[in-house]
Coordinates of C-alpha atoms and ligand atoms in Angstrom, one line a residue:
X16 CA 18.5 -13.9 20.8
X17 CA 14.8 -14.9 21.4
X18 CA 12.1 -15.6 19.0
X19 CA 9.2 -13.0 19.6
X20 CA 6.2 -15.1 20.6
X21 CA 3.3 -13.7 22.7
X22 CA 3.6 -12.0 25.0
X23 CA 6.7 -10.2 23.7
X24 CA 6.6 -6.4 23.9
X25 CA 6.1 -4.9 20.2
X26 CA 5.9 -1.2 19.5
X27 CA 3.4 -0.1 16.8
X28 CA 3.9 3.2 14.8
X29 CA 1.1 4.3 12.3
X30 CA -2.4 3.4 13.1
X31 CA -4.1 4.3 9.8
X32 CA -6.4 2.2 7.7
X33 CA -4.0 -0.8 7.6
X34 CA -2.2 -0.2 11.0
X35 CA -5.2 -0.4 13.0
X36 CA -6.5 -4.0 11.9
X37 CA -2.9 -5.2 11.9
X38 CA -2.1 -4.1 15.4
X39 CA -5.6 -5.6 16.5
X40 CA -4.4 -8.9 15.1
X41 CA -1.4 -8.8 17.3
X42 CA -3.4 -7.5 20.4
X43 CA -5.7 -10.6 19.6
X44 CA -2.6 -13.0 19.4
X45 CA -1.6 -11.8 22.9
X46 CA 1.3 -9.5 22.3
X47 CA 1.9 -6.8 24.7
X48 CA 1.6 -3.5 22.4
X49 CA 2.8 0.0 22.9
X50 CA 1.4 2.2 20.3
X51 CA 1.5 5.6 18.7
X52 CA 0.4 7.7 15.7
X53 CA 1.0 11.4 14.7
X54 CA -2.8 11.7 15.2
X55 CA -2.8 10.6 19.0
X56 CA -6.6 10.1 18.9
X57 CA -6.1 6.8 16.8
X58 CA -3.8 5.4 19.6
X59 CA -6.1 6.3 22.4
X60 CA -9.2 4.9 20.5
X61 CA -7.2 1.7 19.7
X62 CA -6.2 1.0 23.2
X63 CA -9.9 1.8 24.4
X64 CA -10.9 -1.1 21.9
X65 CA -8.1 -3.7 22.0
X66 CA -5.8 -2.8 25.1
X67 CA -2.3 -1.9 25.1
X68 CA -0.4 1.3 26.1
X69 CA -0.5 4.5 24.2
X70 CA 3.2 5.5 24.2
X71 CA 3.9 9.3 25.3
X72 CA 6.7 9.6 22.8
X73 CA 8.5 7.5 20.2
X74 CA 11.6 7.4 22.9
X75 CA 9.2 5.9 25.5
X76 CA 7.9 3.3 23.0
X77 CA 11.4 2.3 21.8
X78 CA 12.4 2.0 25.5
X79 CA 9.6 -0.3 26.4
X80 CA 9.8 -2.8 23.3
X81 CA 11.8 -5.7 21.7
X82 CA 10.8 -4.9 18.3
X83 CA 9.0 -1.9 16.5
X84 CA 6.6 -2.0 13.7
X85 CA 6.3 0.8 11.3
X86 CA 2.9 0.9 9.2
X87 CA 3.6 4.7 7.7
X88 CA 2.8 6.1 4.4
X89 CA 6.2 6.1 2.9
X90 CA 9.8 5.6 3.5
X91 CA 10.3 9.2 4.3
X92 CA 8.0 9.1 7.2
X93 CA 9.9 5.7 8.3
X94 CA 13.2 7.4 8.2
X95 CA 11.8 10.4 10.3
X96 CA 10.2 7.9 13.0
X97 CA 13.4 5.6 13.2
X98 CA 16.4 7.9 12.6
X99 CA 14.9 11.4 12.8
X100 CA 15.3 13.5 16.1
X101 CA 13.7 11.7 18.9
X102 CA 13.2 8.6 16.8
X103 CA 13.2 5.1 17.9
X104 CA 16.7 4.3 17.0
X105 CA 18.1 6.2 19.8
X106 CA 16.3 4.4 22.4
X107 CA 16.1 0.7 21.2
X108 CA 18.3 -1.7 22.9
X109 CA 20.9 -3.4 20.7
X110 CA 19.6 -6.6 19.3
X111 CA 16.2 -5.3 18.9
X112 CA 14.5 -5.3 15.5
X113 CA 12.6 -2.8 13.4
X114 CA 9.9 -4.3 11.0
X115 CA 9.1 -1.7 8.3
X116 CA 5.5 -3.1 6.9
X117 CA 4.9 0.1 5.0
X118 CA 5.5 0.2 1.4
X119 CA 8.7 2.1 1.4
X120 CA 11.3 2.9 -1.2
X121 CA 13.8 -0.2 -1.2
X122 CA 16.8 2.0 -1.8
X123 CA 16.0 4.1 1.2
X124 CA 15.4 1.2 3.2
X125 CA 19.0 -0.1 2.6
X126 CA 20.2 3.2 3.9
X127 CA 18.1 2.9 6.9
X128 CA 19.1 -0.5 7.6
X129 CA 22.8 0.4 7.3
X130 CA 22.4 3.2 9.9
X131 CA 20.6 0.8 12.3
X132 CA 23.2 -1.9 11.9
X133 CA 25.8 0.5 13.3
X134 CA 23.7 0.7 16.4
X135 CA 23.4 -3.2 16.4
X136 CA 19.6 -3.0 15.5
X137 CA 18.2 -5.1 12.6
X138 CA 15.8 -3.9 10.1
X139 CA 13.5 -6.2 8.4
X140 CA 11.3 -5.0 5.5
X141 CA 7.9 -6.7 5.4
X142 CA 5.4 -4.9 3.2
X143 CA 2.1 -6.4 2.9
X144 CA -0.6 -7.0 0.2
X145 CA -4.3 -7.8 0.6
X146 CA -5.8 -4.4 1.8
X147 CA -7.9 -3.5 4.6
X148 CA -10.3 -6.7 4.5
X149 CA -7.6 -9.1 4.6
X150 CA -5.6 -6.9 7.5
X151 CA -8.9 -7.6 9.3
X152 CA -9.0 -11.3 9.0
X153 CA -5.1 -12.0 9.3
X154 CA -4.8 -13.3 5.7
X155 CA -2.4 -10.6 4.2
X156 CA 0.5 -11.6 2.2
X157 CA 3.9 -10.3 3.2
X158 CA 7.2 -10.1 1.3
X159 CA 10.0 -10.1 3.8
X160 CA 13.6 -8.9 3.0
X161 CA 16.5 -9.0 5.6
X162 CA 18.7 -11.1 7.7
X163 CA 17.4 -14.5 7.9
X164 CA 18.1 -14.8 11.6
X165 CA 16.3 -11.6 12.4
X166 CA 13.3 -12.7 10.1
X167 CA 13.2 -16.1 12.1
X168 CA 12.8 -14.1 15.4
X169 CA 10.0 -11.9 14.2
X170 CA 8.3 -14.7 12.1
X171 CA 5.4 -15.4 14.8
X172 CA 4.8 -11.8 14.8
X173 CA 4.4 -11.6 11.0
X174 CA 2.2 -14.8 11.0
X175 CA -0.2 -13.2 13.4
X176 CA -1.0 -10.7 10.7
X177 CA -0.3 -12.5 7.5
X178 CA -1.3 -15.9 6.0
X179 CA 1.4 -16.0 3.4
X180 CA 5.2 -15.0 4.6
X181 CA 7.4 -14.9 1.6
X182 CA 11.0 -14.5 2.1
X183 CA 12.5 -12.3 -0.8
X184 CA 16.3 -12.1 0.0
X185 CA 18.4 -9.2 1.1
X186 CA 17.0 -6.2 3.0
X187 CA 15.1 -4.0 0.6
X188 CA 13.8 -6.8 -1.6
X189 CA 10.5 -7.0 0.2
X190 CA 9.8 -3.4 -0.6
X191 CA 11.0 -3.7 -4.3
X192 CA 8.6 -6.7 -4.7
X193 CA 5.8 -4.7 -3.2
X194 CA 6.3 -1.9 -5.6
X195 CA 6.5 -4.2 -8.5
X196 CA 3.3 -5.9 -7.4
X197 CA 1.4 -2.6 -7.1
X198 CA 2.8 -1.4 -10.6
X199 CA 1.0 -4.5 -12.0
X200 CA -2.0 -3.9 -10.0
X201 CA -2.4 -0.2 -11.1
X202 CA -1.7 -1.0 -14.7
X203 CA -4.5 -3.7 -14.5
X204 CA -6.8 -1.2 -12.8
X205 CA -6.3 1.4 -15.3
X206 CA -6.5 -0.6 -18.5
X207 CA -9.7 -2.3 -17.3
X208 CA -11.1 1.1 -16.6
X209 CA -10.4 2.2 -20.3
X210 CA -12.0 -1.1 -21.6
X211 CA -15.1 -0.6 -19.6
X212 CA -15.6 2.9 -20.8
X213 CA -14.8 2.1 -24.4
X214 CA -17.2 -0.8 -24.2
X215 CA -19.9 1.4 -22.5
X216 CA -19.5 4.0 -25.4
X217 CA -20.0 1.3 -27.9
X218 CA -23.3 0.2 -26.2
X219 CA -22.2 -2.7 -23.6
X220 CA -23.7 -2.8 -20.3
X221 CA -20.8 -2.0 -17.5
X222 CA -22.1 -4.8 -15.3
X223 CA -22.0 -7.3 -18.4
X224 CA -18.5 -6.2 -19.1
X225 CA -17.3 -6.9 -15.6
X226 CA -19.1 -10.3 -15.6
X227 CA -17.6 -11.4 -18.8
X228 CA -14.2 -10.2 -18.0
X229 CA -14.2 -12.1 -14.7
X230 CA -15.1 -15.3 -16.5
X231 CA -12.6 -14.6 -19.2
X232 CA -9.0 -14.0 -19.8
X233 CA -9.0 -10.2 -19.0
X234 CA -9.9 -10.7 -15.5
X235 CA -7.5 -9.4 -12.7
X236 CA -7.5 -8.4 -9.0
X237 CA -9.4 -5.1 -9.8
X238 CA -12.0 -6.5 -12.2
X239 CA -12.7 -9.3 -9.4
X240 CA -12.5 -7.2 -6.2
X241 CA -12.8 -3.4 -7.2
X242 CA -15.0 -2.9 -10.1
X243 CA -18.6 -4.0 -9.0
X244 CA -17.7 -3.3 -5.3
X245 CA -16.3 0.2 -5.4
X246 CA -16.6 1.7 -9.0
X247 CA -19.8 0.6 -10.4
X248 CA -21.4 1.0 -7.0
X249 CA -19.8 4.5 -6.9
X250 CA -18.8 3.8 -3.2
X251 CA -15.1 4.4 -3.9
X252 CA -14.2 2.8 -0.4
X253 CA -11.4 0.4 -0.9
X254 CA -9.4 2.0 1.9
X255 CA -6.3 2.5 -0.3
X256 CA -5.7 6.0 -1.2
X257 CA -4.8 7.5 -4.7
X258 CA -1.8 9.2 -3.3
X259 CA -0.4 5.9 -1.8
X260 CA -0.9 4.1 -5.1
X261 CA 0.8 7.0 -7.1
X262 CA 3.7 7.0 -4.5
X263 CA 4.1 3.3 -5.0
X264 CA 4.3 3.8 -8.7
X265 CA 7.0 6.4 -8.3
X266 CA 8.9 3.9 -6.3
X267 CA 8.7 1.3 -9.0
X268 CA 9.8 3.8 -11.6
X269 CA 12.8 4.8 -9.4
X270 CA 13.6 1.1 -9.0
X271 CA 13.4 0.6 -12.8
X272 CA 15.7 3.6 -13.2
X273 CA 18.2 2.4 -10.8
X274 CA 18.4 -1.0 -12.4
X275 CA 18.7 0.3 -16.0
X276 CA 15.8 -1.9 -17.1
X277 CA 13.9 -0.4 -20.2
X278 CA 10.3 -0.1 -19.0
X279 CA 8.2 2.3 -21.2
X280 CA 5.0 1.0 -19.8
X281 CA 5.9 1.4 -16.2
X282 CA 6.9 5.2 -17.0
X283 CA 3.5 5.8 -18.8
X284 CA 1.6 4.3 -15.9
X285 CA 3.5 6.1 -13.4
X286 CA 2.9 9.4 -15.1
X287 CA -0.8 8.5 -15.6
X288 CA -1.4 7.8 -11.8
X289 CA 0.7 11.0 -10.8
X290 CA -1.4 13.1 -12.9
X291 CA -4.7 11.5 -11.5
X292 CA -3.3 12.3 -8.1
X293 CA -2.8 15.9 -9.1
X294 CA -6.2 16.3 -10.7
X295 CA -8.3 14.5 -8.1
X296 CA -6.2 14.8 -5.0
X297 CA -4.3 12.0 -3.2
X298 CA -6.8 11.5 -0.4
X299 CA -9.4 10.2 -2.8
X300 CA -9.7 6.4 -3.0
X301 CA -7.6 5.2 -5.8
X302 CA -10.6 3.4 -7.4
X303 CA -11.9 7.0 -8.0
X304 CA -9.5 7.2 -11.0
X305 CA -12.5 6.0 -13.3
X306 CA -14.1 9.5 -12.5
X307 CA -11.1 11.1 -14.3
X308 CA -11.5 8.8 -17.4
X309 CA -15.3 9.5 -17.3
X310 CA -14.7 13.1 -17.3
X311 CA -12.2 13.0 -20.1
X312 CA -14.6 10.7 -21.9
X313 CA -17.3 13.4 -21.6
X314 CA -15.0 16.2 -22.7
X315 CA -13.8 14.2 -25.6
X316 CA -17.5 13.4 -26.5
X317 CA -18.5 16.9 -26.7
X318 CA -15.2 17.8 -28.5
X319 CA -16.1 15.1 -31.1
X320 CA -19.8 16.3 -31.3
X321 CA -18.5 20.0 -32.1
X322 CA -16.0 18.7 -34.7
X323 CA -18.8 16.7 -36.4
X324 CA -21.2 19.6 -36.6
X325 CA -18.5 21.9 -38.0
X326 CA -17.5 19.2 -40.6
X327 CA -21.3 18.4 -41.2
X328 CA -22.0 22.1 -41.8
X329 CA -19.5 22.3 -44.7
X330 CA -20.8 22.1 -48.2
Ligands
NAD21 P1 -2.9 5.6 6.0 O1 -2.6 7.0 5.6 O2 -4.3 5.3 6.6 O3 -2.2 5.5 7.6 C1 -0.9 6.0 7.8 C2 -0.8 6.5 9.3 O4 0.4 6.9 9.6 C3 -1.8 7.6 9.6 O5 -2.6 7.3 10.6 C4 -0.8 8.8 10.1 O6 -1.3 9.8 11.0 C5 0.5 8.0 10.3 N1 1.7 8.8 10.4 C6 2.1 9.4 9.3 N2 3.3 10.1 9.5 C7 3.6 9.5 10.9 C8 4.8 9.9 11.7 N3 5.9 10.7 11.3 N4 4.7 9.4 13.0 C9 3.6 8.7 13.6 N5 2.5 8.5 12.5 C10 2.5 8.8 11.4 O7 -2.2 4.5 5.2 P2 -2.6 3.1 5.1 O8 -3.6 2.9 4.0 O9 -2.8 2.6 6.5 O10 -1.2 2.5 4.6 C11 -0.1 2.4 5.4 C12 1.1 1.9 4.5 O11 0.7 0.6 4.0 C13 1.5 2.7 3.2 O12 3.0 2.6 3.0 C14 0.7 2.0 2.0 O13 1.1 2.2 0.8 C15 0.7 0.6 2.4 N6 -0.3 -0.3 2.1 C16 -1.8 0.0 2.2 C17 -2.7 -0.7 1.7 C18 -4.3 -0.2 1.7 O14 -5.1 -1.1 1.3 N7 -4.5 0.9 2.5 C19 -2.6 -2.0 1.3 C20 -1.2 -2.6 1.4 C21 -0.2 -1.6 1.7

């Protein structure tokens, strides 16, 4: 079994916000790419800019490559692309490898892995962290689960996209780690948003709050990389949607339930992000959750104002 160094033939399914810059790194490294997306124009535009071949179907893609990367919204889409009718599993050769770099549900990943193993195809889960900017410069982190021989074969492919390659253990542990990472990240963003709005109501300047948090123990990735850039600026353009973050939290909550670990804050955080998704719409940037807290803040203020007047009018 060969290690997949350039110009090995790689299939890439899912050319969204993350998939495009990640595939561009592979093209730049000299891999021969066969690409597709549900939105075919994304594949056509990619090939015009970076080279490679637009695959006319998943079967054609799978028949042309040694490994397939999936960078899709969730585990359901991955299952459909891999095991669904006309999916890649039917046309990949024995000995080939599927690398799921999406943030998928780890329990589903183990099921897909078993189905593939029956066809002598390996599955490696290698979700990423770092967002769109780090996808562009190839400095993502990836957390990789699965068979160590298969991982060693695809390591050069992963290193073309990621600066940090962490082995996490058995298949699914990469996806579990990713969901847990996003749980911590989402909790940090939410609580910092609440702190910002509390401070603002008390008379602190939002810019000053962020500056002080970032020089103090309250800082986190969101206060450093998202608050000034996407929230105070009102650009809401981090490139990571609210729907995907809420999905990651549901994956983390399911994982908590499957392990039996009591985790009340995980449950609350998942509920808050899922409600935000219903209220604002999943396609909004995830940083837009502060708009919801601001709206509730205003509604609360007018409720309190009404209450005060009524109380004040009593003798
Ligand atoms: P995205 O929605 O921008 O892209 C997903 C792409 O998959 C779209 O182009 C869509 O057309 C395509 N697609 C969906 N179903 C398909 C199917 N059945 N067949 C072919 N193509 C299909 O999402 P994204 O932001 O690129 O994220 C991709 C994955 O990476 C998600 O699991 C997400 O949680 C994770 N992730 C995102 C970020 C980020 O900052 N955006 C960071 C780390 C991880």
